[in-house]
Amino acid sequence: LAAGLLFIAPGAIAILILSVIYAQYQETLLITAVFFGLKPAVTAIVMEAVLRIGKRVLKNGSMVVLAVLSFIALAAFAVPFPVVVLVAGLIGFVGSRIRPEEFAVLKGHGSANATPPAPTPLAVAPERLWRRSLIVSAICLPLWFAPVIILAALLGPDSILVTEGVFFSKMAVVTFGGAYAVLAYVAQQGVEHFHWLEPGEMLDGLGMAETTPGPLIMVLQFVGFMAAYRNPGPFDPMIAGVLGSLMTTWVTFVPCFYWIFLGAPFVERLRGHRGLTGALSAITAAVVGVISNLWLWFLIHTLFAGVYPVTWGPLHVQIPVLSSLNLPAAVIAMLAMLLTFRWKLGMVWTLSISTLAGAAWMLAQKLL
């Protein structure tokens, strides 16, 4: 509890403060200038994540095929992210039984070619562990869902706070691969389905989360704040935004504590389970495709002011309007790529230099 709460608290406080400032002063020159350079830099950070995870898991043709198919499913056919994760896990589980050398590529802390460790015997009698699991579930599940149920009774099931509670609870269940993996689905739903925020604002939130302490998944808190701020219902917009921020954070992280308390006693035993290793390997490979789709989505909406959707049967793609290219943003994105991959500067330096370049451009435009 101490580790989890202290890990989450600094980022949650920082994102809440920045969300309030963003909502109040979003249109001011200073905020616009800062985020103008930050958004293109985020595309380089996401690409670096794609390559980092890809080097870890794309070790054979099967893993590469899973990554490519996941990318196509999301980018071309708008398949929901949870479906991609579940199908990839099933393929990995079955594949590890048939071709374990192809699908069980994640080897824990050992080398990539190491043999999975034998299952570790449970230190406690199984019946005691199952009883403990029931107690943990009896505590954590009500904590997880009680705020959503109470608000549904008080405000109705259509309240934005209830909608956020249900939506981000689903995200908490399928956040395999970390924040980058789930962000593509959140961006798709938050921008195109719920219309909570604009594509550029989603990028602003990601840049905000990249530059603050705490896990990157805190960007969901920003999304929850802006959604409730713009759909306040019976509340003042700022109060609604804070409540939406708190609801999103609650249903995102209470499940994390639940998984840890529930699964920790079984971790060593499960670590050598061939089917589980294959499922997680396949999911991680699929996540490479998922994050690649996120990178493409962010790149298009950062560099082009106009994007039009094309639908042909099951095919759903977004085509940028080439004449709407934002040349200064493209230059900053290229600069961020060079800083990250050519000169090997860290994320802090890349974001700082790109932000300063963007702010300088915007201020120069204003003065001239």
GROMACS .gro file of C-alpha atoms in nm:
model
  368
    1LEU     CA    1   0.000   0.000   0.000
    2ALA     CA    2   0.278   0.244   0.091
    3ALA     CA    3   0.472   0.171  -0.229
    4GLY     CA    4   0.164   0.192  -0.451
    5LEU     CA    5   0.012   0.504  -0.299
    6LEU     CA    6   0.340   0.697  -0.289
    7PHE     CA    7   0.412   0.592  -0.648
    8ILE     CA    8   0.077   0.724  -0.768
    9ALA     CA    9   0.025   1.034  -0.550
   10PRO     CA   10   0.289   1.275  -0.695
   11GLY     CA   11   0.178   1.218  -1.052
   12ALA     CA   12  -0.192   1.236  -0.963
   13ILE     CA   13  -0.148   1.569  -0.784
   14ALA     CA   14   0.069   1.712  -1.065
   15ILE     CA   15  -0.171   1.604  -1.342
   16LEU     CA   16  -0.472   1.740  -1.151
   17ILE     CA   17  -0.307   2.081  -1.109
   18LEU     CA   18  -0.194   2.091  -1.472
   19SER     CA   19  -0.541   1.983  -1.589
   20VAL     CA   20  -0.700   2.273  -1.402
   21ILE     CA   21  -0.449   2.516  -1.554
   22TYR     CA   22  -0.498   2.366  -1.899
   23ALA     CA   23  -0.876   2.388  -1.883
   24GLN     CA   24  -0.869   2.749  -1.762
   25TYR     CA   25  -0.589   2.887  -1.981
   26GLN     CA   26  -0.580   2.652  -2.280
   27GLU     CA   27  -0.630   2.933  -2.531
   28THR     CA   28  -0.361   3.164  -2.393
   29LEU     CA   29  -0.044   3.224  -2.593
   30LEU     CA   30   0.188   3.079  -2.328
   31ILE     CA   31   0.006   2.745  -2.297
   32THR     CA   32  -0.038   2.719  -2.675
   33ALA     CA   33   0.332   2.790  -2.731
   34VAL     CA   34   0.446   2.530  -2.477
   35PHE     CA   35   0.232   2.251  -2.618
   36PHE     CA   36   0.309   2.339  -2.980
   37GLY     CA   37   0.661   2.204  -2.940
   38LEU     CA   38   0.571   1.931  -2.693
   39LYS     CA   39   0.327   1.747  -2.922
   40PRO     CA   40   0.573   1.671  -3.206
   41ALA     CA   41   0.831   1.555  -2.951
   42VAL     CA   42   0.587   1.297  -2.816
   43THR     CA   43   0.589   1.119  -3.153
   44ALA     CA   44   0.963   1.051  -3.112
   45ILE     CA   45   0.911   0.923  -2.757
   46VAL     CA   46   0.638   0.683  -2.873
   47MET     CA   47   0.857   0.558  -3.161
   48GLU     CA   48   1.136   0.490  -2.913
   49ALA     CA   49   0.894   0.281  -2.708
   50VAL     CA   50   0.800   0.079  -3.019
   51LEU     CA   51   1.165  -0.002  -3.091
   52ARG     CA   52   1.246  -0.080  -2.728
   53ILE     CA   53   0.962  -0.329  -2.685
   54GLY     CA   54   1.015  -0.468  -3.036
   55LYS     CA   55   1.378  -0.558  -2.962
   56ARG     CA   56   1.263  -0.746  -2.657
   57VAL     CA   57   0.994  -0.962  -2.812
   58LEU     CA   58   1.014  -0.969  -3.194
   59LYS     CA   59   1.262  -1.256  -3.203
   60ASN     CA   60   1.106  -1.473  -3.474
   61GLY     CA   61   0.858  -1.471  -3.758
   62SER     CA   62   0.558  -1.563  -3.546
   63MET     CA   63   0.605  -1.263  -3.319
   64VAL     CA   64   0.657  -1.029  -3.615
   65VAL     CA   65   0.339  -1.159  -3.781
   66LEU     CA   66   0.141  -1.100  -3.461
   67ALA     CA   67   0.272  -0.743  -3.439
   68VAL     CA   68   0.187  -0.672  -3.805
   69LEU     CA   69  -0.161  -0.825  -3.780
   70SER     CA   70  -0.233  -0.625  -3.464
   71PHE     CA   71  -0.127  -0.304  -3.638
   72ILE     CA   72  -0.348  -0.379  -3.939
   73ALA     CA   73  -0.645  -0.477  -3.719
   74LEU     CA   74  -0.632  -0.143  -3.538
   75ALA     CA   75  -0.517   0.093  -3.814
   76ALA     CA   76  -0.727  -0.047  -4.099
   77PHE     CA   77  -1.025  -0.224  -3.941
   78ALA     CA   78  -1.076  -0.036  -3.610
   79VAL     CA   79  -1.077  -0.358  -3.409
   80PRO     CA   80  -1.115  -0.271  -3.037
   81PHE     CA   81  -0.794  -0.297  -2.836
   82PRO     CA   82  -0.939  -0.545  -2.581
   83VAL     CA   83  -1.025  -0.784  -2.866
   84VAL     CA   84  -0.669  -0.763  -3.000
   85VAL     CA   85  -0.527  -0.843  -2.655
   86LEU     CA   86  -0.759  -1.137  -2.594
   87VAL     CA   87  -0.704  -1.292  -2.938
   88ALA     CA   88  -0.326  -1.250  -2.911
   89GLY     CA   89  -0.326  -1.411  -2.567
   90LEU     CA   90  -0.529  -1.706  -2.695
   91ILE     CA   91  -0.298  -1.753  -2.994
   92GLY     CA   92   0.007  -1.745  -2.766
   93PHE     CA   93  -0.146  -1.988  -2.518
   94VAL     CA   94  -0.233  -2.242  -2.789
   95GLY     CA   95   0.087  -2.179  -2.986
   96SER     CA   96   0.306  -2.243  -2.681
   97ARG     CA   97   0.161  -2.596  -2.664
   98ILE     CA   98   0.236  -2.664  -3.030
   99ARG     CA   99   0.554  -2.462  -3.098
  100PRO     CA  100   0.693  -2.346  -2.760
  101GLU     CA  101   1.018  -2.226  -2.917
  102GLU     CA  102   0.819  -1.984  -3.134
  103PHE     CA  103   0.575  -1.842  -2.880
  104ALA     CA  104   0.744  -1.857  -2.536
  105VAL     CA  105   0.999  -1.584  -2.607
  106LEU     CA  106   0.973  -1.385  -2.282
  107LYS     CA  107   1.206  -1.545  -2.030
  108GLY     CA  108   1.164  -1.329  -1.721
  109HIS     CA  109   1.495  -1.192  -1.591
  110GLY     CA  110   1.709  -1.451  -1.763
  111SER     CA  111   1.856  -1.447  -2.112
  112ALA     CA  112   1.638  -1.464  -2.417
  113ASN     CA  113   1.735  -1.828  -2.482
  114ALA     CA  114   1.714  -1.951  -2.125
  115THR     CA  115   1.489  -2.241  -2.033
  116PRO     CA  116   1.184  -2.131  -1.830
  117PRO     CA  117   1.230  -2.212  -1.461
  118ALA     CA  118   1.042  -2.502  -1.313
  119PRO     CA  119   0.730  -2.405  -1.119
  120THR     CA  120   0.814  -2.311  -0.763
  121PRO     CA  121   0.620  -2.503  -0.496
  122LEU     CA  122   0.377  -2.289  -0.300
  123ALA     CA  123   0.510  -2.201   0.043
  124VAL     CA  124   0.161  -2.198   0.190
  125ALA     CA  125  -0.108  -2.465   0.164
  126PRO     CA  126  -0.324  -2.407  -0.148
  127GLU     CA  127  -0.648  -2.403   0.048
  128ARG     CA  128  -0.518  -2.117   0.265
  129LEU     CA  129  -0.416  -1.920  -0.044
  130TRP     CA  130  -0.756  -1.965  -0.206
  131ARG     CA  131  -0.925  -1.853   0.117
  132ARG     CA  132  -0.698  -1.550   0.120
  133SER     CA  133  -0.788  -1.479  -0.245
  134LEU     CA  134  -1.157  -1.480  -0.159
  135ILE     CA  135  -1.097  -1.234   0.126
  136VAL     CA  136  -0.893  -1.005  -0.102
  137SER     CA  137  -1.170  -1.014  -0.364
  138ALA     CA  138  -1.436  -0.944  -0.101
  139ILE     CA  139  -1.247  -0.628  -0.003
  140CYS     CA  140  -1.113  -0.498  -0.335
  141LEU     CA  141  -1.407  -0.560  -0.568
  142PRO     CA  142  -1.653  -0.351  -0.360
  143LEU     CA  143  -1.388  -0.077  -0.330
  144TRP     CA  144  -1.346  -0.081  -0.706
  145PHE     CA  145  -1.712  -0.068  -0.806
  146ALA     CA  146  -1.883   0.104  -0.509
  147PRO     CA  147  -1.823   0.464  -0.630
  148VAL     CA  148  -1.960   0.378  -0.975
  149ILE     CA  149  -2.270   0.207  -0.835
  150ILE     CA  150  -2.339   0.485  -0.582
  151LEU     CA  151  -2.308   0.759  -0.845
  152ALA     CA  152  -2.527   0.563  -1.086
  153ALA     CA  153  -2.796   0.552  -0.816
  154LEU     CA  154  -2.760   0.924  -0.734
  155LEU     CA  155  -2.700   1.078  -1.078
  156GLY     CA  156  -2.833   0.814  -1.315
  157PRO     CA  157  -2.650   0.567  -1.540
  158ASP     CA  158  -2.597   0.830  -1.810
  159SER     CA  159  -2.388   1.057  -1.584
  160ILE     CA  160  -2.043   1.133  -1.722
  161LEU     CA  161  -1.888   1.013  -1.396
  162VAL     CA  162  -2.058   0.675  -1.429
  163THR     CA  163  -1.959   0.649  -1.795
  164GLU     CA  164  -1.598   0.722  -1.702
  165GLY     CA  165  -1.609   0.471  -1.419
  166VAL     CA  166  -1.727   0.193  -1.649
  167PHE     CA  167  -1.500   0.284  -1.941
  168PHE     CA  168  -1.178   0.321  -1.745
  169SER     CA  169  -1.256   0.007  -1.545
  170LYS     CA  170  -1.243  -0.180  -1.876
  171MET     CA  171  -0.910  -0.017  -1.949
  172ALA     CA  172  -0.774  -0.129  -1.613
  173VAL     CA  173  -0.848  -0.491  -1.705
  174VAL     CA  174  -0.665  -0.487  -2.040
  175THR     CA  175  -0.367  -0.254  -1.984
  176PHE     CA  176  -0.119  -0.515  -2.102
  177GLY     CA  177   0.189  -0.344  -2.238
  178GLY     CA  178   0.153  -0.029  -2.032
  179ALA     CA  179   0.013   0.313  -2.108
  180TYR     CA  180   0.127   0.336  -2.470
  181ALA     CA  181  -0.065   0.021  -2.559
  182VAL     CA  182  -0.399   0.131  -2.413
  183LEU     CA  183  -0.369   0.495  -2.521
  184ALA     CA  184  -0.455   0.420  -2.884
  185TYR     CA  185  -0.789   0.276  -2.776
  186VAL     CA  186  -0.853   0.557  -2.525
  187ALA     CA  187  -0.773   0.815  -2.794
  188GLN     CA  188  -1.002   0.642  -3.041
  189GLN     CA  189  -1.291   0.620  -2.796
  190GLY     CA  190  -1.237   0.954  -2.621
  191VAL     CA  191  -1.197   1.152  -2.944
  192GLU     CA  192  -1.407   0.973  -3.204
  193HIS     CA  193  -1.678   0.795  -3.001
  194PHE     CA  194  -1.742   0.998  -2.685
  195HIS     CA  195  -1.612   1.332  -2.827
  196TRP     CA  196  -1.462   1.420  -2.491
  197LEU     CA  197  -1.162   1.602  -2.640
  198GLU     CA  198  -0.983   1.682  -2.965
  199PRO     CA  199  -0.689   1.481  -3.109
  200GLY     CA  200  -0.448   1.763  -3.030
  201GLU     CA  201  -0.568   1.773  -2.671
  202MET     CA  202  -0.500   1.399  -2.639
  203LEU     CA  203  -0.144   1.472  -2.747
  204ASP     CA  204  -0.126   1.757  -2.497
  205GLY     CA  205  -0.229   1.517  -2.222
  206LEU     CA  206   0.034   1.262  -2.320
  207GLY     CA  207   0.302   1.530  -2.324
  208MET     CA  208   0.180   1.646  -1.984
  209ALA     CA  209   0.208   1.294  -1.843
  210GLU     CA  210   0.555   1.247  -1.998
  211THR     CA  211   0.690   1.552  -1.815
  212THR     CA  212   0.547   1.484  -1.468
  213PRO     CA  213   0.643   1.231  -1.198
  214GLY     CA  214   0.457   0.904  -1.175
  215PRO     CA  215   0.342   0.647  -1.432
  216LEU     CA  216   0.252   0.750  -1.786
  217ILE     CA  217  -0.094   0.598  -1.743
  218MET     CA  218  -0.179   0.916  -1.549
  219VAL     CA  219  -0.271   1.063  -1.888
  220LEU     CA  220  -0.606   0.888  -1.835
  221GLN     CA  221  -0.663   1.121  -1.541
  222PHE     CA  222  -0.631   1.417  -1.776
  223VAL     CA  223  -0.882   1.259  -2.014
  224GLY     CA  224  -1.123   1.201  -1.726
  225PHE     CA  225  -1.086   1.560  -1.610
  226MET     CA  226  -1.152   1.712  -1.953
  227ALA     CA  227  -1.448   1.480  -2.020
  228ALA     CA  228  -1.626   1.578  -1.699
  229TYR     CA  229  -1.524   1.945  -1.732
  230ARG     CA  230  -1.704   1.963  -2.067
  231ASN     CA  231  -2.002   1.755  -1.955
  232PRO     CA  232  -2.054   1.880  -1.598
  233GLY     CA  233  -2.416   1.780  -1.549
  234PRO     CA  234  -2.544   1.927  -1.220
  235PHE     CA  235  -2.196   2.041  -1.109
  236ASP     CA  236  -1.982   2.345  -1.173
  237PRO     CA  237  -1.746   2.254  -1.462
  238MET     CA  238  -1.433   2.276  -1.248
  239ILE     CA  239  -1.586   2.064  -0.970
  240ALA     CA  240  -1.705   1.814  -1.230
  241GLY     CA  241  -1.355   1.803  -1.378
  242VAL     CA  242  -1.198   1.728  -1.040
  243LEU     CA  243  -1.458   1.458  -0.971
  244GLY     CA  244  -1.397   1.307  -1.315
  245SER     CA  245  -1.024   1.310  -1.248
  246LEU     CA  246  -1.071   1.134  -0.914
  247MET     CA  247  -1.311   0.876  -1.060
  248THR     CA  248  -1.070   0.793  -1.343
  249THR     CA  249  -0.775   0.759  -1.108
  250TRP     CA  250  -0.975   0.544  -0.866
  251VAL     CA  251  -1.099   0.288  -1.120
  252THR     CA  252  -0.759   0.281  -1.292
  253PHE     CA  253  -0.549   0.204  -0.985
  254VAL     CA  254  -0.771   0.016  -0.740
  255PRO     CA  255  -0.765  -0.281  -0.982
  256CYS     CA  256  -0.383  -0.261  -0.981
  257PHE     CA  257  -0.378  -0.314  -0.605
  258TYR     CA  258  -0.631  -0.593  -0.647
  259TRP     CA  259  -0.417  -0.779  -0.902
  260ILE     CA  260  -0.106  -0.747  -0.683
  261PHE     CA  261  -0.274  -0.863  -0.362
  262LEU     CA  262  -0.448  -1.143  -0.549
  263GLY     CA  263  -0.160  -1.270  -0.760
  264ALA     CA  264   0.158  -1.205  -0.563
  265PRO     CA  265   0.159  -1.541  -0.375
  266PHE     CA  266   0.130  -1.726  -0.708
  267VAL     CA  267   0.386  -1.529  -0.912
  268GLU     CA  268   0.685  -1.760  -0.869
  269ARG     CA  269   0.477  -2.064  -0.951
  270LEU     CA  270   0.318  -1.905  -1.257
  271ARG     CA  271   0.650  -1.771  -1.389
  272GLY     CA  272   0.743  -2.110  -1.531
  273HIS     CA  273   0.400  -2.189  -1.677
  274ARG     CA  274   0.450  -2.249  -2.051
  275GLY     CA  275   0.098  -2.149  -2.154
  276LEU     CA  276   0.106  -1.826  -1.955
  277THR     CA  277   0.452  -1.738  -2.090
  278GLY     CA  278   0.330  -1.798  -2.445
  279ALA     CA  279   0.018  -1.587  -2.390
  280LEU     CA  280   0.216  -1.296  -2.244
  281SER     CA  281   0.477  -1.321  -2.521
  282ALA     CA  282   0.206  -1.304  -2.788
  283ILE     CA  283   0.032  -1.014  -2.613
  284THR     CA  284   0.363  -0.824  -2.591
  285ALA     CA  285   0.423  -0.883  -2.963
  286ALA     CA  286   0.073  -0.757  -3.037
  287VAL     CA  287   0.143  -0.452  -2.821
  288VAL     CA  288   0.426  -0.357  -3.060
  289GLY     CA  289   0.165  -0.331  -3.335
  290VAL     CA  290  -0.073  -0.148  -3.103
  291ILE     CA  291   0.186   0.115  -3.010
  292SER     CA  292   0.287   0.149  -3.377
  293ASN     CA  293  -0.076   0.234  -3.451
  294LEU     CA  294  -0.069   0.488  -3.167
  295TRP     CA  295   0.244   0.645  -3.317
  296LEU     CA  296   0.081   0.671  -3.660
  297TRP     CA  297  -0.237   0.821  -3.511
  298PHE     CA  298  -0.040   1.079  -3.315
  299LEU     CA  299   0.185   1.162  -3.612
  300ILE     CA  300  -0.108   1.223  -3.848
  301HIS     CA  301  -0.295   1.443  -3.601
  302THR     CA  302   0.020   1.635  -3.507
  303LEU     CA  303   0.152   1.713  -3.853
  304PHE     CA  304  -0.174   1.763  -4.041
  305ALA     CA  305  -0.459   2.000  -3.958
  306GLY     CA  306  -0.703   1.809  -4.175
  307VAL     CA  307  -0.783   1.436  -4.166
  308TYR     CA  308  -1.073   1.265  -4.338
  309PRO     CA  309  -1.201   0.912  -4.268
  310VAL     CA  310  -1.239   0.656  -4.545
  311THR     CA  311  -1.480   0.366  -4.496
  312TRP     CA  312  -1.515   0.079  -4.738
  313GLY     CA  313  -1.694  -0.222  -4.595
  314PRO     CA  314  -1.499  -0.330  -4.286
  315LEU     CA  315  -1.209  -0.104  -4.381
  316HIS     CA  316  -1.177   0.214  -4.171
  317VAL     CA  317  -0.872   0.435  -4.228
  318GLN     CA  318  -0.785   0.799  -4.169
  319ILE     CA  319  -0.617   0.984  -4.456
  320PRO     CA  320  -0.433   1.312  -4.389
  321VAL     CA  321  -0.500   1.611  -4.609
  322LEU     CA  322  -0.152   1.670  -4.749
  323SER     CA  323  -0.215   2.039  -4.813
  324SER     CA  324  -0.281   2.087  -4.439
  325LEU     CA  325   0.075   1.989  -4.340
  326ASN     CA  326   0.203   2.194  -4.045
  327LEU     CA  327   0.561   2.251  -4.157
  328PRO     CA  328   0.698   2.390  -3.826
  329ALA     CA  329   0.550   2.093  -3.639
  330ALA     CA  330   0.710   1.857  -3.892
  331VAL     CA  331   1.049   2.025  -3.842
  332ILE     CA  332   1.020   1.992  -3.463
  333ALA     CA  333   0.916   1.626  -3.499
  334MET     CA  334   1.226   1.563  -3.712
  335LEU     CA  335   1.439   1.745  -3.455
  336ALA     CA  336   1.296   1.526  -3.179
  337MET     CA  337   1.372   1.213  -3.384
  338LEU     CA  338   1.734   1.327  -3.429
  339LEU     CA  339   1.770   1.411  -3.060
  340THR     CA  340   1.635   1.068  -2.963
  341PHE     CA  341   1.790   0.834  -3.221
  342ARG     CA  342   2.090   1.019  -3.368
  343TRP     CA  343   2.227   1.202  -3.067
  344LYS     CA  344   2.086   0.959  -2.807
  345LEU     CA  345   1.962   1.229  -2.573
  346GLY     CA  346   1.723   1.127  -2.297
  347MET     CA  347   1.353   1.196  -2.287
  348VAL     CA  348   1.387   1.500  -2.062
  349TRP     CA  349   1.632   1.671  -2.297
  350THR     CA  350   1.430   1.581  -2.606
  351LEU     CA  351   1.107   1.716  -2.460
  352SER     CA  352   1.276   2.029  -2.321
  353ILE     CA  353   1.455   2.125  -2.644
  354SER     CA  354   1.149   2.055  -2.857
  355THR     CA  355   0.924   2.253  -2.625
  356LEU     CA  356   1.161   2.551  -2.631
  357ALA     CA  357   1.184   2.534  -3.011
  358GLY     CA  358   0.806   2.526  -3.044
  359ALA     CA  359   0.755   2.807  -2.794
  360ALA     CA  360   1.018   3.020  -2.969
  361TRP     CA  361   0.845   2.969  -3.305
  362MET     CA  362   0.502   3.057  -3.170
  363LEU     CA  363   0.625   3.366  -2.986
  364ALA     CA  364   0.822   3.481  -3.291
  365GLN     CA  365   0.508   3.442  -3.505
  366LYS     CA  366   0.310   3.648  -3.255
  367LEU     CA  367   0.568   3.925  -3.233
  368LEU     CA  368   0.621   3.944  -3.608
   0.00000   0.00000   0.00000
